[in-house]
Amino acid sequence: MGKENYIQTYGRYDVCFEKGNRCKLYDDKGNEYIDFVSGVAVNCLGHANPAIVKTINEQAQKVMQISNYYYNSKNIDLAEKLCKLSDHDMAFFCNSGTEAIEAGLKLARKYGRVKKGPEKCEIIYMENSFHGRTMGALSVTGREKYRKNFRPLIEGVKSVKFNDTENIKNTINENTCAVILEPIQGEGGLISADRQYLKNVRQLCDKFDALLIFDEVQCGIGRTGSIFAYKKFGTIPDVVCMAKGLGGGFPIGAIIATKKAGNAFEMGDHGTTFGGNPLASAVALTVLHELADNGIVDAIDEKSNYFIGRLNELIKKYPDKLLEVKGMGLLLGVKVKIDPRRVMDKCFSNKLLVISAGADVIRFLPPLNVKKNEIDEALEIFDKSIGEM
Ligand SMILES: *Cc1c(COP(=O)(O)O)cnc(C)c1O
C-alpha cells in the first residue's frame, strides 16, 4: 500500500480520500463523510469550490510563479485587499502558518534592534499556545509536548499565563521586543482571550515599545465572523499572522503590519522563494472576495448562534458526557467529560470528521459557507455517536 514509505509523524485514520464537494468527502471505496475538520480550518469555502477551481485554472494558464525580484499584479492586489480589510499598511507573503510566525518573530527582533539595540530581543509568549513546528515558532509554543524533544530552542523567550495581566506586567520590560498570542487558542482547546486582557497587553506593549503580534492562523480569515479575529476583540495588534483559511486549501501564509512595525524590515532582511506567487495570490484574492464581498462572513454570526443552540440542546441531553460550548463563530467546540479521542473515533466510524483540541474539547470546523441543513446533518451523527458511547 506504500504506507511504509512515510516517516511516521502522523496518527492517521485508515481511510484514503479521493475527492470532495462542499463539506462532503468521498473515500476510495465511495463512502461519504461529512467533513467538519476542513483540513483544520483551511477549506473555508469547502471542497471543490467552483470559484477557486476557476481561479486556479485561469491563473495556471497565465503564470504560476515568478521570483520576488519582480512584481506580480495578483500579489499587489492581494496586499492591497488585506490592508483595506484591516487596520494595517503593509504585507509580507510566505507559504504556511509557521512561516508567518517566523516572519513576525524576525520582524520583532529587527524592530527591537532598530529601536534600542541588540538587547531589546525578548519575546513573551503564552502558556498553552500553539504557533507552529519550526524552531522559532516552536520556541514560543507554550505546550511541553511539542517542545520536549527539540531543545535547545531559541534564546530570549519567556512564557506567561494567558489572560493573567499581573503575570505579564511583571515580565514585560524595556528589552521586550514583542508579545505574541492567539486571540483564541485553537490547538490549546478553544480558549478565548478576555477583551480586557488584550487591552491591558496592548497598553503594556505601547508603554515598553514592544510589538503586539496576533497569531490568527487558525482564528482569522472569517472563522470568528469577522475577516480578522482582532476586530471581534476590539484590540488592534501591530502584526497579524495568517495562513490556513487564506488560500481556501491552497498553501499561502502572510503577515500584515502597521507602518511602524513593517518598516523595521529592510531589503535583504527576510525572504522566501514561493512567497506571494501569482497562483497562491490569485486564489487568496478569490477567497477574500467570496468571504468579504459575497456575504459569507456576514452570515456567520447567525449560523454560529444556530450551531451553538443545537450544541446546547445536546449538552442538556448528555449532561454526563458533554459540558459546555467553546469558541466563537465557526471555530466551535464542545468540552467533553469522556475521552475526546474516543469521541473522534466514534464519529469517524459514523462518517463524521471532527478533531480534538487541548485535553478535553471536540472541535467543529465546518466550511464558512456551511448551510443549516449541513450543520443539522453533522450534529445528527454527533448526537448518535455520543448516544452510542
Ligand atoms: C496551524 C497553526 C499554525 C501553524 O501553521 P502551519 O501552516 O501548520 O505551519 C500556527 N498557529 C496556529 C494558531 C495554528 O493553528
mmCIF file of C-alpha atoms and ligand atoms in Angstrom:
data_model
loop_
_atom_site.group_PDB
_atom_site.id
_atom_site.type_symbol
_atom_site.label_atom_id
_atom_site.label_comp_id
_atom_site.label_asym_id
_atom_site.label_seq_id
_atom_site.Cartn_x
_atom_site.Cartn_y
_atom_site.Cartn_z
ATOM 1 C CA MET A 1 0.000 0.000 0.000
ATOM 2 C CA GLY A 2 3.037 2.291 0.205
ATOM 3 C CA LYS A 3 2.174 3.297 3.768
ATOM 4 C CA GLU A 4 5.599 2.064 4.934
ATOM 5 C CA ASN A 5 7.126 4.801 2.771
ATOM 6 C CA TYR A 6 6.175 7.519 5.240
ATOM 7 C CA ILE A 7 8.210 8.952 8.089
ATOM 8 C CA GLN A 8 5.661 8.253 10.803
ATOM 9 C CA THR A 9 4.798 11.707 12.138
ATOM 10 C CA TYR A 10 1.013 11.389 11.981
ATOM 11 C CA GLY A 11 -1.554 9.129 13.597
ATOM 12 C CA ARG A 12 -3.721 8.658 10.528
ATOM 13 C CA TYR A 13 -7.121 7.052 10.224
ATOM 14 C CA ASP A 14 -7.254 4.053 7.919
ATOM 15 C CA VAL A 15 -9.057 5.856 5.129
ATOM 16 C CA CYS A 16 -7.925 7.228 1.786
ATOM 17 C CA PHE A 17 -9.907 10.188 0.450
ATOM 18 C CA GLU A 18 -10.248 10.728 -3.262
ATOM 19 C CA LYS A 19 -12.491 13.761 -3.737
ATOM 20 C CA GLY A 20 -14.823 16.195 -2.061
ATOM 21 C CA ASN A 21 -17.667 18.623 -2.573
ATOM 22 C CA ARG A 22 -18.594 21.403 -0.110
ATOM 23 C CA CYS A 23 -18.412 19.717 3.337
ATOM 24 C CA LYS A 24 -18.513 16.166 1.951
ATOM 25 C CA LEU A 25 -15.506 13.892 1.361
ATOM 26 C CA TYR A 26 -15.513 10.578 -0.535
ATOM 27 C CA ASP A 27 -13.060 7.743 0.073
ATOM 28 C CA ASP A 28 -11.635 5.270 -2.455
ATOM 29 C CA LYS A 29 -14.476 2.861 -1.716
ATOM 30 C CA GLY A 30 -17.115 5.508 -2.429
ATOM 31 C CA ASN A 31 -18.106 6.126 1.208
ATOM 32 C CA GLU A 32 -19.356 9.628 2.005
ATOM 33 C CA TYR A 33 -18.135 11.519 5.074
ATOM 34 C CA ILE A 34 -19.195 14.882 6.488
ATOM 35 C CA ASP A 35 -16.030 16.898 6.887
ATOM 36 C CA PHE A 36 -16.199 19.267 9.880
ATOM 37 C CA VAL A 37 -12.404 19.408 10.079
ATOM 38 C CA SER A 38 -11.951 21.269 6.768
ATOM 39 C CA GLY A 39 -8.240 20.467 6.643
ATOM 40 C CA VAL A 40 -8.037 22.038 10.136
ATOM 41 C CA ALA A 41 -9.758 25.361 9.415
ATOM 42 C CA VAL A 42 -8.297 25.562 5.915
ATOM 43 C CA ASN A 43 -11.015 24.790 3.361
ATOM 44 C CA CYS A 44 -13.179 27.783 4.260
ATOM 45 C CA LEU A 45 -15.229 27.545 1.058
ATOM 46 C CA GLY A 46 -15.498 23.742 1.201
ATOM 47 C CA HIS A 47 -14.033 21.219 -1.228
ATOM 48 C CA ALA A 48 -14.013 21.764 -4.991
ATOM 49 C CA ASN A 49 -15.344 25.304 -4.677
ATOM 50 C CA PRO A 50 -16.170 26.460 -8.247
ATOM 51 C CA ALA A 51 -14.737 29.972 -7.783
ATOM 52 C CA ILE A 52 -11.424 28.580 -6.515
ATOM 53 C CA VAL A 53 -11.260 25.932 -9.254
ATOM 54 C CA LYS A 54 -11.887 28.603 -11.897
ATOM 55 C CA THR A 55 -9.207 30.878 -10.454
ATOM 56 C CA ILE A 56 -6.612 28.089 -10.358
ATOM 57 C CA ASN A 57 -7.394 27.109 -13.963
ATOM 58 C CA GLU A 58 -7.228 30.647 -15.266
ATOM 59 C CA GLN A 59 -4.134 31.688 -13.334
ATOM 60 C CA ALA A 60 -2.222 28.465 -14.123
ATOM 61 C CA GLN A 61 -2.657 29.242 -17.802
ATOM 62 C CA LYS A 62 -1.100 32.681 -17.310
ATOM 63 C CA VAL A 63 1.752 32.335 -14.806
ATOM 64 C CA MET A 64 2.190 30.385 -11.542
ATOM 65 C CA GLN A 65 5.451 31.557 -10.058
ATOM 66 C CA ILE A 66 7.996 34.247 -10.662
ATOM 67 C CA SER A 67 10.588 35.238 -8.122
ATOM 68 C CA ASN A 68 10.285 38.150 -5.722
ATOM 69 C CA TYR A 69 12.838 40.037 -7.822
ATOM 70 C CA TYR A 70 9.779 41.235 -9.753
ATOM 71 C CA TYR A 71 6.260 42.415 -9.002
ATOM 72 C CA ASN A 72 3.161 40.452 -9.939
ATOM 73 C CA SER A 73 -0.252 42.065 -10.169
ATOM 74 C CA LYS A 74 -2.134 39.374 -8.224
ATOM 75 C CA ASN A 75 0.191 39.839 -5.274
ATOM 76 C CA ILE A 76 -0.051 43.634 -5.441
ATOM 77 C CA ASP A 77 -3.860 43.308 -5.426
ATOM 78 C CA LEU A 78 -3.789 40.841 -2.526
ATOM 79 C CA ALA A 79 -1.574 43.096 -0.406
ATOM 80 C CA GLU A 80 -3.939 45.994 -1.102
ATOM 81 C CA LYS A 81 -7.015 43.896 -0.299
ATOM 82 C CA LEU A 82 -5.593 42.678 3.036
ATOM 83 C CA CYS A 83 -4.676 46.233 4.022
ATOM 84 C CA LYS A 84 -8.141 47.515 3.033
ATOM 85 C CA LEU A 85 -9.823 44.842 5.146
ATOM 86 C CA SER A 86 -7.600 45.536 8.170
ATOM 87 C CA ASP A 87 -6.078 48.450 10.094
ATOM 88 C CA HIS A 88 -2.647 47.667 8.659
ATOM 89 C CA ASP A 89 -0.442 49.146 5.963
ATOM 90 C CA MET A 90 1.874 46.510 4.540
ATOM 91 C CA ALA A 91 2.089 42.759 3.935
ATOM 92 C CA PHE A 92 4.718 40.047 3.610
ATOM 93 C CA PHE A 93 3.836 36.732 1.981
ATOM 94 C CA CYS A 94 5.000 33.197 2.697
ATOM 95 C CA ASN A 95 3.573 29.678 2.389
ATOM 96 C CA SER A 96 2.312 28.430 5.748
ATOM 97 C CA GLY A 97 1.321 29.358 9.268
ATOM 98 C CA THR A 98 4.616 28.571 10.882
ATOM 99 C CA GLU A 99 6.392 30.686 8.255
ATOM 100 C CA ALA A 100 4.059 33.590 9.014
ATOM 101 C CA ILE A 101 5.054 33.252 12.686
ATOM 102 C CA GLU A 102 8.758 33.182 11.748
ATOM 103 C CA ALA A 103 8.264 36.378 9.748
ATOM 104 C CA GLY A 104 6.554 38.009 12.728
ATOM 105 C CA LEU A 105 9.262 36.923 15.174
ATOM 106 C CA LYS A 106 12.092 38.083 12.922
ATOM 107 C CA LEU A 107 10.324 41.393 12.313
ATOM 108 C CA ALA A 108 10.030 41.857 16.093
ATOM 109 C CA ARG A 109 13.732 41.108 16.644
ATOM 110 C CA LYS A 110 14.679 43.619 13.967
ATOM 111 C CA TYR A 111 12.268 46.194 15.404
ATOM 112 C CA GLY A 112 13.852 45.874 18.847
ATOM 113 C CA ARG A 113 17.331 46.217 17.393
ATOM 114 C CA VAL A 114 16.405 49.347 15.418
ATOM 115 C CA LYS A 115 14.595 50.920 18.387
ATOM 116 C CA LYS A 116 17.113 50.233 21.132
ATOM 117 C CA GLY A 117 19.810 47.734 20.267
ATOM 118 C CA PRO A 118 20.527 44.002 20.281
ATOM 119 C CA GLU A 119 19.495 43.713 23.950
ATOM 120 C CA LYS A 120 15.871 44.523 23.001
ATOM 121 C CA CYS A 121 15.278 40.974 21.764
ATOM 122 C CA GLU A 122 12.993 39.319 24.322
ATOM 123 C CA ILE A 123 9.738 37.792 23.138
ATOM 124 C CA ILE A 124 6.874 36.980 25.508
ATOM 125 C CA TYR A 125 4.511 34.118 24.640
ATOM 126 C CA MET A 126 1.552 32.442 26.328
ATOM 127 C CA GLU A 127 1.264 29.161 28.172
ATOM 128 C CA ASN A 128 -0.882 26.616 26.302
ATOM 129 C CA SER A 129 -0.298 28.371 22.945
ATOM 130 C CA PHE A 130 0.444 26.792 19.570
ATOM 131 C CA HIS A 131 2.349 28.696 16.897
ATOM 132 C CA GLY A 132 3.875 26.015 14.671
ATOM 133 C CA ARG A 133 6.631 23.433 14.328
ATOM 134 C CA THR A 134 9.694 25.273 13.010
ATOM 135 C CA MET A 135 12.341 26.102 15.604
ATOM 136 C CA GLY A 136 11.321 29.751 16.066
ATOM 137 C CA ALA A 137 7.573 29.099 16.222
ATOM 138 C CA LEU A 138 8.181 26.082 18.456
ATOM 139 C CA SER A 139 10.227 28.227 20.837
ATOM 140 C CA VAL A 140 7.161 30.419 21.503
ATOM 141 C CA THR A 141 4.730 27.490 21.643
ATOM 142 C CA GLY A 142 3.622 27.030 25.242
ATOM 143 C CA ARG A 143 2.963 23.307 25.335
ATOM 144 C CA GLU A 144 5.632 20.917 26.501
ATOM 145 C CA LYS A 145 4.521 18.008 24.332
ATOM 146 C CA TYR A 146 5.612 19.873 21.186
ATOM 147 C CA ARG A 147 8.868 21.239 22.662
ATOM 148 C CA LYS A 148 10.341 18.460 24.749
ATOM 149 C CA ASN A 149 12.315 16.530 22.115
ATOM 150 C CA PHE A 150 13.790 19.520 20.304
ATOM 151 C CA ARG A 151 15.879 21.515 22.775
ATOM 152 C CA PRO A 152 17.838 23.735 22.659
ATOM 153 C CA LEU A 153 15.179 26.135 21.378
ATOM 154 C CA ILE A 154 15.868 29.799 20.572
ATOM 155 C CA GLU A 155 17.018 32.120 23.342
ATOM 156 C CA GLY A 156 15.338 35.243 24.664
ATOM 157 C CA VAL A 157 11.794 33.941 25.014
ATOM 158 C CA LYS A 158 9.643 33.920 28.162
ATOM 159 C CA SER A 159 6.212 32.460 28.797
ATOM 160 C CA VAL A 160 3.387 33.988 30.826
ATOM 161 C CA LYS A 161 -0.054 32.778 31.883
ATOM 162 C CA PHE A 162 -2.739 33.538 29.289
ATOM 163 C CA ASN A 163 -5.352 36.055 30.493
ATOM 164 C CA ASP A 164 -3.267 36.961 33.583
ATOM 165 C CA THR A 165 -2.472 40.685 33.470
ATOM 166 C CA GLU A 166 -0.351 40.697 36.645
ATOM 167 C CA ASN A 167 1.908 37.977 35.222
ATOM 168 C CA ILE A 168 2.712 39.855 32.010
ATOM 169 C CA LYS A 169 3.021 43.163 33.890
ATOM 170 C CA ASN A 170 5.771 41.562 35.977
ATOM 171 C CA THR A 171 7.524 40.079 32.930
ATOM 172 C CA ILE A 172 7.486 42.757 30.222
ATOM 173 C CA ASN A 173 10.334 45.323 30.271
ATOM 174 C CA GLU A 174 12.369 47.684 28.053
ATOM 175 C CA ASN A 175 14.109 44.720 26.443
ATOM 176 C CA THR A 176 10.871 43.092 25.329
ATOM 177 C CA CYS A 177 10.528 43.424 21.552
ATOM 178 C CA ALA A 178 7.236 41.559 21.163
ATOM 179 C CA VAL A 179 4.316 39.769 22.764
ATOM 180 C CA ILE A 180 2.774 37.004 20.674
ATOM 181 C CA LEU A 181 -0.615 35.408 21.340
ATOM 182 C CA GLU A 182 -3.630 33.763 19.737
ATOM 183 C CA PRO A 183 -6.856 35.751 20.352
ATOM 184 C CA ILE A 184 -8.464 32.312 20.571
ATOM 185 C CA GLN A 185 -6.090 29.477 21.432
ATOM 186 C CA GLY A 186 -7.001 26.853 18.833
ATOM 187 C CA GLU A 187 -4.929 23.729 19.446
ATOM 188 C CA GLY A 188 -4.935 24.598 23.158
ATOM 189 C CA GLY A 189 -8.683 23.965 23.447
ATOM 190 C CA LEU A 190 -10.560 26.975 22.013
ATOM 191 C CA ILE A 191 -9.708 29.290 24.886
ATOM 192 C CA SER A 192 -10.621 32.907 24.162
ATOM 193 C CA ALA A 193 -8.654 35.905 25.352
ATOM 194 C CA ASP A 194 -10.543 38.264 27.650
ATOM 195 C CA ARG A 195 -11.264 41.567 25.916
ATOM 196 C CA GLN A 196 -9.854 43.493 28.856
ATOM 197 C CA TYR A 197 -6.722 41.338 28.949
ATOM 198 C CA LEU A 198 -5.958 42.218 25.315
ATOM 199 C CA LYS A 199 -6.478 45.918 26.108
ATOM 200 C CA ASN A 200 -4.070 45.599 29.033
ATOM 201 C CA VAL A 201 -1.466 43.810 26.908
ATOM 202 C CA ARG A 202 -1.844 46.463 24.204
ATOM 203 C CA GLN A 203 -1.178 49.186 26.808
ATOM 204 C CA LEU A 204 1.856 47.356 28.168
ATOM 205 C CA CYS A 205 3.269 46.884 24.660
ATOM 206 C CA ASP A 206 2.828 50.599 23.988
ATOM 207 C CA LYS A 207 4.451 51.514 27.300
ATOM 208 C CA PHE A 208 7.544 49.387 26.586
ATOM 209 C CA ASP A 209 7.570 49.896 22.804
ATOM 210 C CA ALA A 210 7.104 46.182 22.088
ATOM 211 C CA LEU A 211 5.173 44.855 19.099
ATOM 212 C CA LEU A 212 1.889 43.071 19.734
ATOM 213 C CA ILE A 213 1.660 40.083 17.373
ATOM 214 C CA PHE A 214 -1.626 38.206 16.937
ATOM 215 C CA ASP A 215 -1.446 34.681 15.581
ATOM 216 C CA GLU A 216 -4.659 34.462 13.589
ATOM 217 C CA VAL A 217 -3.504 31.443 11.592
ATOM 218 C CA GLN A 218 -6.472 29.429 12.877
ATOM 219 C CA CYS A 219 -8.962 32.030 14.139
ATOM 220 C CA GLY A 220 -8.518 34.521 11.272
ATOM 221 C CA ILE A 221 -9.926 34.767 7.724
ATOM 222 C CA GLY A 222 -13.560 34.816 8.755
ATOM 223 C CA ARG A 223 -13.628 31.987 11.331
ATOM 224 C CA THR A 224 -14.860 34.225 14.153
ATOM 225 C CA GLY A 225 -17.409 36.032 11.979
ATOM 226 C CA SER A 226 -15.019 38.811 11.002
ATOM 227 C CA ILE A 227 -12.214 38.572 8.427
ATOM 228 C CA PHE A 228 -9.790 39.340 11.264
ATOM 229 C CA ALA A 229 -10.408 37.972 14.752
ATOM 230 C CA TYR A 230 -8.832 41.052 16.387
ATOM 231 C CA LYS A 231 -11.846 43.097 15.246
ATOM 232 C CA LYS A 232 -14.129 40.920 17.384
ATOM 233 C CA PHE A 233 -11.937 41.648 20.406
ATOM 234 C CA GLY A 234 -11.516 45.403 19.909
ATOM 235 C CA THR A 235 -7.707 45.493 20.147
ATOM 236 C CA ILE A 236 -5.517 46.256 17.139
ATOM 237 C CA PRO A 237 -2.197 44.366 17.082
ATOM 238 C CA ASP A 238 0.882 45.687 15.257
ATOM 239 C CA VAL A 239 1.276 42.450 13.323
ATOM 240 C CA VAL A 240 -1.265 39.804 12.293
ATOM 241 C CA CYS A 241 -0.058 36.359 11.169
ATOM 242 C CA MET A 242 -2.383 34.366 8.924
ATOM 243 C CA ALA A 243 -2.386 31.254 6.740
ATOM 244 C CA LYS A 244 -4.807 28.259 6.914
ATOM 245 C CA GLY A 245 -8.073 29.760 5.561
ATOM 246 C CA LEU A 246 -6.356 32.398 3.421
ATOM 247 C CA GLY A 247 -5.850 30.070 0.457
ATOM 248 C CA GLY A 248 -9.044 28.057 0.976
ATOM 249 C CA GLY A 249 -6.947 24.876 0.567
ATOM 250 C CA PHE A 250 -4.093 26.300 -1.497
ATOM 251 C CA PRO A 251 -0.896 26.889 0.530
ATOM 252 C CA ILE A 252 -0.237 30.532 1.416
ATOM 253 C CA GLY A 253 0.725 32.458 4.538
ATOM 254 C CA ALA A 254 1.082 36.153 5.233
ATOM 255 C CA ILE A 255 1.682 38.797 7.815
ATOM 256 C CA ILE A 256 0.224 42.267 7.757
ATOM 257 C CA ALA A 257 1.806 45.047 9.787
ATOM 258 C CA THR A 258 1.377 48.707 10.594
ATOM 259 C CA LYS A 259 3.957 51.037 9.028
ATOM 260 C CA LYS A 260 5.569 51.455 12.440
ATOM 261 C CA ALA A 261 6.271 47.705 12.648
ATOM 262 C CA GLY A 262 6.676 46.764 8.988
ATOM 263 C CA ASN A 263 9.266 49.418 8.246
ATOM 264 C CA ALA A 264 11.723 47.692 10.587
ATOM 265 C CA PHE A 265 12.375 45.139 7.828
ATOM 266 C CA GLU A 266 14.725 46.434 5.154
ATOM 267 C CA MET A 267 15.910 44.999 1.885
ATOM 268 C CA GLY A 268 17.527 41.598 2.415
ATOM 269 C CA ASP A 269 16.207 41.060 5.954
ATOM 270 C CA HIS A 270 13.768 38.302 5.044
ATOM 271 C CA GLY A 271 12.560 36.397 2.030
ATOM 272 C CA THR A 272 11.086 33.244 0.521
ATOM 273 C CA THR A 273 11.152 31.761 -2.967
ATOM 274 C CA PHE A 274 7.496 30.776 -3.235
ATOM 275 C CA GLY A 275 6.019 33.524 -1.053
ATOM 276 C CA GLY A 276 3.424 35.669 -2.790
ATOM 277 C CA ASN A 277 3.474 33.725 -6.056
ATOM 278 C CA PRO A 278 0.748 34.711 -8.557
ATOM 279 C CA LEU A 279 -1.169 31.429 -8.277
ATOM 280 C CA ALA A 280 -1.462 31.442 -4.482
ATOM 281 C CA SER A 281 -2.182 35.175 -4.520
ATOM 282 C CA ALA A 282 -4.944 34.803 -7.106
ATOM 283 C CA VAL A 283 -6.588 32.072 -5.038
ATOM 284 C CA ALA A 284 -6.361 34.126 -1.829
ATOM 285 C CA LEU A 285 -7.922 37.096 -3.630
ATOM 286 C CA THR A 286 -10.815 34.888 -4.700
ATOM 287 C CA VAL A 287 -11.218 33.546 -1.152
ATOM 288 C CA LEU A 288 -11.287 37.049 0.346
ATOM 289 C CA HIS A 289 -13.684 38.218 -2.348
ATOM 290 C CA GLU A 290 -16.096 35.365 -1.634
ATOM 291 C CA LEU A 291 -15.856 35.792 2.139
ATOM 292 C CA ALA A 292 -15.871 39.571 2.443
ATOM 293 C CA ASP A 293 -17.712 40.800 -0.661
ATOM 294 C CA ASN A 294 -20.179 37.990 -1.288
ATOM 295 C CA GLY A 295 -21.728 37.946 2.171
ATOM 296 C CA ILE A 296 -20.280 34.716 3.588
ATOM 297 C CA VAL A 297 -18.636 36.335 6.595
ATOM 298 C CA ASP A 298 -21.703 38.459 7.329
ATOM 299 C CA ALA A 299 -23.801 35.294 7.640
ATOM 300 C CA ILE A 300 -21.503 33.575 10.142
ATOM 301 C CA ASP A 301 -22.844 35.058 13.390
ATOM 302 C CA GLU A 302 -26.326 33.753 12.632
ATOM 303 C CA LYS A 303 -25.053 30.283 11.670
ATOM 304 C CA SER A 304 -22.881 30.279 14.769
ATOM 305 C CA ASN A 305 -25.836 31.087 17.027
ATOM 306 C CA TYR A 306 -27.808 28.287 15.432
ATOM 307 C CA PHE A 307 -24.913 25.840 15.840
ATOM 308 C CA ILE A 308 -24.381 26.864 19.481
ATOM 309 C CA GLY A 309 -28.110 26.472 20.176
ATOM 310 C CA ARG A 310 -28.066 22.937 18.772
ATOM 311 C CA LEU A 311 -24.925 22.081 20.766
ATOM 312 C CA ASN A 312 -26.544 23.360 23.966
ATOM 313 C CA GLU A 313 -29.512 21.052 23.337
ATOM 314 C CA LEU A 314 -27.089 18.120 23.098
ATOM 315 C CA ILE A 315 -25.334 19.226 26.295
ATOM 316 C CA LYS A 316 -28.730 19.102 28.044
ATOM 317 C CA LYS A 317 -29.380 15.676 26.555
ATOM 318 C CA TYR A 318 -25.998 14.225 27.607
ATOM 319 C CA PRO A 319 -25.057 16.063 30.845
ATOM 320 C CA ASP A 320 -22.785 13.201 31.927
ATOM 321 C CA LYS A 321 -20.789 13.350 28.685
ATOM 322 C CA LEU A 322 -20.868 16.918 27.326
ATOM 323 C CA LEU A 323 -20.015 20.011 29.373
ATOM 324 C CA GLU A 324 -20.005 23.365 27.571
ATOM 325 C CA VAL A 325 -19.665 25.105 24.220
ATOM 326 C CA LYS A 326 -16.251 26.629 23.457
ATOM 327 C CA GLY A 327 -15.074 29.084 20.825
ATOM 328 C CA MET A 328 -16.672 31.676 18.595
ATOM 329 C CA GLY A 329 -18.164 31.980 15.115
ATOM 330 C CA LEU A 330 -17.490 28.744 13.253
ATOM 331 C CA LEU A 331 -14.444 27.957 15.384
ATOM 332 C CA LEU A 332 -16.596 25.965 17.763
ATOM 333 C CA GLY A 333 -16.153 23.107 20.129
ATOM 334 C CA VAL A 334 -17.718 21.237 22.970
ATOM 335 C CA LYS A 335 -15.925 20.352 26.154
ATOM 336 C CA VAL A 336 -16.361 16.640 26.895
ATOM 337 C CA LYS A 337 -16.172 14.554 30.060
ATOM 338 C CA ILE A 338 -15.289 11.427 28.096
ATOM 339 C CA ASP A 339 -12.039 10.706 26.232
ATOM 340 C CA PRO A 340 -12.065 13.055 23.179
ATOM 341 C CA ARG A 341 -10.092 10.536 21.136
ATOM 342 C CA ARG A 342 -12.887 8.000 21.598
ATOM 343 C CA VAL A 343 -15.442 10.622 20.522
ATOM 344 C CA MET A 344 -13.433 11.315 17.352
ATOM 345 C CA ASP A 345 -13.176 7.599 16.612
ATOM 346 C CA LYS A 346 -16.886 7.020 17.198
ATOM 347 C CA CYS A 347 -17.818 9.969 14.966
ATOM 348 C CA PHE A 348 -15.371 8.689 12.340
ATOM 349 C CA SER A 349 -16.993 5.260 12.291
ATOM 350 C CA ASN A 350 -20.332 7.035 11.789
ATOM 351 C CA LYS A 351 -18.752 9.037 8.943
ATOM 352 C CA LEU A 352 -18.401 12.439 10.572
ATOM 353 C CA LEU A 353 -14.935 14.029 10.721
ATOM 354 C CA VAL A 354 -14.183 16.139 13.815
ATOM 355 C CA ILE A 355 -10.940 16.758 15.727
ATOM 356 C CA SER A 356 -9.981 17.330 19.315
ATOM 357 C CA ALA A 357 -8.321 20.395 20.829
ATOM 358 C CA GLY A 358 -6.477 20.595 24.144
ATOM 359 C CA ALA A 359 -7.188 17.785 26.586
ATOM 360 C CA ASP A 360 -10.976 17.701 26.502
ATOM 361 C CA VAL A 361 -12.528 19.605 23.597
ATOM 362 C CA ILE A 362 -14.064 18.314 20.359
ATOM 363 C CA ARG A 363 -13.672 20.904 17.607
ATOM 364 C CA PHE A 364 -16.111 21.612 14.785
ATOM 365 C CA LEU A 365 -14.564 23.492 11.852
ATOM 366 C CA PRO A 366 -17.097 23.446 9.020
ATOM 367 C CA PRO A 367 -16.504 25.448 5.858
ATOM 368 C CA LEU A 368 -17.638 29.049 6.397
ATOM 369 C CA ASN A 369 -20.310 28.714 3.694
ATOM 370 C CA VAL A 370 -21.883 25.749 5.521
ATOM 371 C CA LYS A 371 -25.675 25.575 5.367
ATOM 372 C CA LYS A 372 -28.038 24.985 8.279
ATOM 373 C CA ASN A 373 -29.107 21.600 6.888
ATOM 374 C CA GLU A 374 -25.431 20.567 6.735
ATOM 375 C CA ILE A 375 -24.994 21.591 10.389
ATOM 376 C CA ASP A 376 -28.117 19.531 11.205
ATOM 377 C CA GLU A 377 -26.750 16.532 9.307
ATOM 378 C CA ALA A 378 -23.413 16.679 11.134
ATOM 379 C CA LEU A 379 -24.978 17.143 14.574
ATOM 380 C CA GLU A 380 -27.368 14.260 13.965
ATOM 381 C CA ILE A 381 -24.335 11.989 13.574
ATOM 382 C CA PHE A 382 -22.658 13.611 16.582
ATOM 383 C CA ASP A 383 -25.830 13.034 18.642
ATOM 384 C CA LYS A 384 -25.977 9.384 17.543
ATOM 385 C CA SER A 385 -22.253 8.901 18.261
ATOM 386 C CA ILE A 386 -22.443 10.346 21.779
ATOM 387 C CA GLY A 387 -25.558 8.276 22.387
ATOM 388 C CA GLU A 388 -23.639 5.125 21.480
ATOM 389 C CA MET A 389 -20.841 5.871 23.956
HETATM 390 C C1 LIG B 1 -1.907 25.647 12.363
HETATM 391 C C2 LIG B 1 -1.382 26.756 13.174
HETATM 392 C C3 LIG B 1 -0.074 27.245 12.995
HETATM 393 C C4 LIG B 1 0.917 26.580 12.061
HETATM 394 O O1 LIG B 1 0.507 26.629 10.746
HETATM 395 P P1 LIG B 1 1.162 25.608 9.673
HETATM 396 O O2 LIG B 1 0.589 26.055 8.366
HETATM 397 O O3 LIG B 1 0.757 24.234 10.067
HETATM 398 O O4 LIG B 1 2.630 25.800 9.736
HETATM 399 C C5 LIG B 1 0.315 28.339 13.735
HETATM 400 N N1 LIG B 1 -0.520 28.928 14.612
HETATM 401 C C6 LIG B 1 -1.770 28.488 14.815
HETATM 402 C C7 LIG B 1 -2.653 29.198 15.784
HETATM 403 C C8 LIG B 1 -2.242 27.380 14.123
HETATM 404 O O5 LIG B 1 -3.479 26.908 14.359
#
